PDB file of C-alpha atoms in Angstrom:
ATOM      1  CA  UNK A   1      54.124  49.389 163.758  1.00  0.00           C
ATOM      2  CA  UNK A   2      57.937  49.220 164.026  1.00  0.00           C
ATOM      3  CA  UNK A   3      57.629  45.886 165.780  1.00  0.00           C
ATOM      4  CA  UNK A   4      55.555  44.401 162.902  1.00  0.00           C
ATOM      5  CA  UNK A   5      58.066  45.666 160.318  1.00  0.00           C
ATOM      6  CA  UNK A   6      60.976  44.258 162.325  1.00  0.00           C
ATOM      7  CA  UNK A   7      59.213  40.910 162.771  1.00  0.00           C
ATOM      8  CA  UNK A   8      58.404  40.715 159.056  1.00  0.00           C
ATOM      9  CA  UNK A   9      62.003  41.571 158.182  1.00  0.00           C
ATOM     10  CA  UNK A  10      63.352  38.857 160.481  1.00  0.00           C
ATOM     11  CA  UNK A  11      60.905  36.339 159.048  1.00  0.00           C
ATOM     12  CA  UNK A  12      61.892  37.142 155.460  1.00  0.00           C
ATOM     13  CA  UNK A  13      65.603  37.043 156.293  1.00  0.00           C
ATOM     14  CA  UNK A  14      65.279  33.631 157.932  1.00  0.00           C
ATOM     15  CA  UNK A  15      63.329  32.086 155.048  1.00  0.00           C
ATOM     16  CA  UNK A  16      65.592  29.773 153.083  1.00  0.00           C
ATOM     17  CA  UNK A  17      66.182  30.749 149.485  1.00  0.00           C
ATOM     18  CA  UNK A  18      65.450  28.002 146.973  1.00  0.00           C
ATOM     19  CA  UNK A  19      68.467  25.972 145.963  1.00  0.00           C
ATOM     20  CA  UNK A  20      69.946  26.859 142.600  1.00  0.00           C
ATOM     21  CA  UNK A  21      69.262  24.404 139.805  1.00  0.00           C
ATOM     22  CA  UNK A  22      70.581  23.919 136.314  1.00  0.00           C
ATOM     23  CA  UNK A  23      68.521  25.383 133.497  1.00  0.00           C
ATOM     24  CA  UNK A  24      68.507  23.327 130.272  1.00  0.00           C
ATOM     25  CA  UNK A  25      67.546  24.344 126.744  1.00  0.00           C
ATOM     26  CA  UNK A  26      68.273  23.259 123.180  1.00  0.00           C
ATOM     27  CA  UNK A  27      67.874  24.353 119.585  1.00  0.00           C
ATOM     28  CA  UNK A  28      67.745  22.547 116.245  1.00  0.00           C
ATOM     29  CA  UNK A  29      69.113  24.629 113.368  1.00  0.00           C
ATOM     30  CA  UNK A  30      68.493  23.303 109.859  1.00  0.00           C
ATOM     31  CA  UNK A  31      71.677  24.414 108.103  1.00  0.00           C
ATOM     32  CA  UNK A  32      70.472  23.381 104.629  1.00  0.00           C
ATOM     33  CA  UNK A  33      67.392  25.615 104.859  1.00  0.00           C
ATOM     34  CA  UNK A  34      68.785  28.270 107.195  1.00  0.00           C
ATOM     35  CA  UNK A  35      65.911  28.009 109.660  1.00  0.00           C
ATOM     36  CA  UNK A  36      65.114  26.471 113.016  1.00  0.00           C
ATOM     37  CA  UNK A  37      63.984  22.854 112.863  1.00  0.00           C
ATOM     38  CA  UNK A  38      60.447  23.065 114.115  1.00  0.00           C
ATOM     39  CA  UNK A  39      58.338  20.353 115.731  1.00  0.00           C
ATOM     40  CA  UNK A  40      61.221  17.948 116.451  1.00  0.00           C
ATOM     41  CA  UNK A  41      60.527  15.661 119.449  1.00  0.00           C
ATOM     42  CA  UNK A  42      63.303  15.817 122.063  1.00  0.00           C
ATOM     43  CA  UNK A  43      63.741  13.564 125.088  1.00  0.00           C
ATOM     44  CA  UNK A  44      65.942  14.534 128.045  1.00  0.00           C
ATOM     45  CA  UNK A  45      67.297  11.709 130.208  1.00  0.00           C
ATOM     46  CA  UNK A  46      69.674  11.548 133.173  1.00  0.00           C
ATOM     47  CA  UNK A  47      72.186   8.797 133.891  1.00  0.00           C
ATOM     48  CA  UNK A  48      71.547   7.043 137.198  1.00  0.00           C
ATOM     49  CA  UNK A  49      74.169   5.726 139.612  1.00  0.00           C
ATOM     50  CA  UNK A  50      73.930   2.255 138.029  1.00  0.00           C
ATOM     51  CA  UNK A  51      74.572   3.657 134.534  1.00  0.00           C
ATOM     52  CA  UNK A  52      71.035   3.359 133.209  1.00  0.00           C
ATOM     53  CA  UNK A  53      69.072   6.328 131.854  1.00  0.00           C
ATOM     54  CA  UNK A  54      65.852   7.742 133.267  1.00  0.00           C
ATOM     55  CA  UNK A  55      63.681  10.149 131.297  1.00  0.00           C
ATOM     56  CA  UNK A  56      63.339  13.510 133.048  1.00  0.00           C
ATOM     57  CA  UNK A  57      61.673  15.586 130.347  1.00  0.00           C
ATOM     58  CA  UNK A  58      60.204  15.715 126.857  1.00  0.00           C
ATOM     59  CA  UNK A  59      59.420  18.553 124.500  1.00  0.00           C
ATOM     60  CA  UNK A  60      59.003  19.516 120.852  1.00  0.00           C
ATOM     61  CA  UNK A  61      60.917  22.328 119.233  1.00  0.00           C
ATOM     62  CA  UNK A  62      58.879  25.474 118.662  1.00  0.00           C
ATOM     63  CA  UNK A  63      58.433  27.414 115.393  1.00  0.00           C
ATOM     64  CA  UNK A  64      62.017  28.707 115.745  1.00  0.00           C
ATOM     65  CA  UNK A  65      63.466  25.253 116.458  1.00  0.00           C
ATOM     66  CA  UNK A  66      63.921  25.909 120.169  1.00  0.00           C
ATOM     67  CA  UNK A  67      63.118  24.117 123.382  1.00  0.00           C
ATOM     68  CA  UNK A  68      63.455  26.849 125.966  1.00  0.00           C
ATOM     69  CA  UNK A  69      62.898  24.626 128.990  1.00  0.00           C
ATOM     70  CA  UNK A  70      62.288  21.029 129.991  1.00  0.00           C
ATOM     71  CA  UNK A  71      60.150  21.991 132.966  1.00  0.00           C
ATOM     72  CA  UNK A  72      61.006  22.847 136.530  1.00  0.00           C
ATOM     73  CA  UNK A  73      64.752  23.594 136.744  1.00  0.00           C
ATOM     74  CA  UNK A  74      64.712  22.446 140.382  1.00  0.00           C
ATOM     75  CA  UNK A  75      64.745  18.833 139.177  1.00  0.00           C
ATOM     76  CA  UNK A  76      68.022  19.272 137.245  1.00  0.00           C
ATOM     77  CA  UNK A  77      71.244  19.018 139.203  1.00  0.00           C
ATOM     78  CA  UNK A  78      74.800  17.834 138.594  1.00  0.00           C
ATOM     79  CA  UNK A  79      75.198  14.708 136.499  1.00  0.00           C
ATOM     80  CA  UNK A  80      75.291  13.276 133.006  1.00  0.00           C
ATOM     81  CA  UNK A  81      72.362  14.040 130.716  1.00  0.00           C
ATOM     82  CA  UNK A  82      71.317  12.855 127.278  1.00  0.00           C
ATOM     83  CA  UNK A  83      69.264  14.695 124.666  1.00  0.00           C
ATOM     84  CA  UNK A  84      67.697  12.511 121.973  1.00  0.00           C
ATOM     85  CA  UNK A  85      66.318  14.256 118.897  1.00  0.00           C
ATOM     86  CA  UNK A  86      63.847  12.248 116.767  1.00  0.00           C
ATOM     87  CA  UNK A  87      64.828  13.620 113.363  1.00  0.00           C
ATOM     88  CA  UNK A  88      62.602  11.095 111.569  1.00  0.00           C
ATOM     89  CA  UNK A  89      59.652  13.151 112.850  1.00  0.00           C
ATOM     90  CA  UNK A  90      61.017  16.402 111.383  1.00  0.00           C
ATOM     91  CA  UNK A  91      58.064  17.581 109.297  1.00  0.00           C
ATOM     92  CA  UNK A  92      59.863  19.377 106.440  1.00  0.00           C
ATOM     93  CA  UNK A  93      58.871  17.618 103.210  1.00  0.00           C
ATOM     94  CA  UNK A  94      62.410  17.438 101.772  1.00  0.00           C
ATOM     95  CA  UNK A  95      63.928  16.075 104.974  1.00  0.00           C
ATOM     96  CA  UNK A  96      64.898  12.436 104.633  1.00  0.00           C
ATOM     97  CA  UNK A  97      67.480  12.326 107.399  1.00  0.00           C
ATOM     98  CA  UNK A  98      70.502  10.076 107.077  1.00  0.00           C
ATOM     99  CA  UNK A  99      70.649  10.304 110.900  1.00  0.00           C
ATOM    100  CA  UNK A 100      67.070   9.539 112.001  1.00  0.00           C
ATOM    101  CA  UNK A 101      68.049  10.024 115.643  1.00  0.00           C
ATOM    102  CA  UNK A 102      70.660  12.320 117.136  1.00  0.00           C
ATOM    103  CA  UNK A 103      71.862  11.638 120.665  1.00  0.00           C
ATOM    104  CA  UNK A 104      73.994  14.122 122.591  1.00  0.00           C
ATOM    105  CA  UNK A 105      75.418  13.277 126.017  1.00  0.00           C
ATOM    106  CA  UNK A 106      76.716  16.109 128.191  1.00  0.00           C
ATOM    107  CA  UNK A 107      77.704  16.753 131.792  1.00  0.00           C
ATOM    108  CA  UNK A 108      76.181  19.319 134.164  1.00  0.00           C
ATOM    109  CA  UNK A 109      78.909  20.389 136.600  1.00  0.00           C
ATOM    110  CA  UNK A 110      77.433  23.635 137.912  1.00  0.00           C
ATOM    111  CA  UNK A 111      73.933  23.222 139.275  1.00  0.00           C
ATOM    112  CA  UNK A 112      73.350  26.988 139.107  1.00  0.00           C
ATOM    113  CA  UNK A 113      74.350  27.436 135.447  1.00  0.00           C
ATOM    114  CA  UNK A 114      72.372  27.616 132.217  1.00  0.00           C
ATOM    115  CA  UNK A 115      73.136  24.811 129.765  1.00  0.00           C
ATOM    116  CA  UNK A 116      72.142  25.353 126.142  1.00  0.00           C
ATOM    117  CA  UNK A 117      72.989  22.354 123.951  1.00  0.00           C
ATOM    118  CA  UNK A 118      72.016  23.018 120.318  1.00  0.00           C
ATOM    119  CA  UNK A 119      72.411  20.824 117.261  1.00  0.00           C
ATOM    120  CA  UNK A 120      73.092  22.110 113.770  1.00  0.00           C
ATOM    121  CA  UNK A 121      71.751  19.634 111.218  1.00  0.00           C
ATOM    122  CA  UNK A 122      72.103  19.070 107.501  1.00  0.00           C
ATOM    123  CA  UNK A 123      70.917  16.146 105.360  1.00  0.00           C
ATOM    124  CA  UNK A 124      74.116  14.129 105.931  1.00  0.00           C
ATOM    125  CA  UNK A 125      75.602  15.489 109.127  1.00  0.00           C
ATOM    126  CA  UNK A 126      75.176  17.309 112.399  1.00  0.00           C
ATOM    127  CA  UNK A 127      77.243  19.210 114.932  1.00  0.00           C
ATOM    128  CA  UNK A 128      76.722  20.245 118.528  1.00  0.00           C
ATOM    129  CA  UNK A 129      78.325  22.554 121.079  1.00  0.00           C
ATOM    130  CA  UNK A 130      77.618  24.252 124.387  1.00  0.00           C
ATOM    131  CA  UNK A 131      75.848  27.485 123.584  1.00  0.00           C
ATOM    132  CA  UNK A 132      74.604  30.282 125.785  1.00  0.00           C
TER     133      UNK A 132
END
């Protein structure tokens, strides 16, 4: 029995742990209404070595205006990323956005970190920052 336990322990110790990967999320906060911007389409893209962009994820904000994940974090590593928010699809009846699309470019430098990149929107402006 000891031999089985020792063998299992050695096997588990020699199994490689998965590589750390960046975790990405976002949030749309409607400052004019004081609520999360729900149902906003968001596209996540990564800059390639030749400077072009390749789509790596899509989502829609939930009832609280959040996108908690863009899928498997293992596919996100160091590099430049771009979030594109389609504000023209924001379903609130009074929303007639001056900025129909908001694009935020940011850099992932720590592949093991969490990156939360929210936007705060109002009818004639927006702001962004690195959140937590």
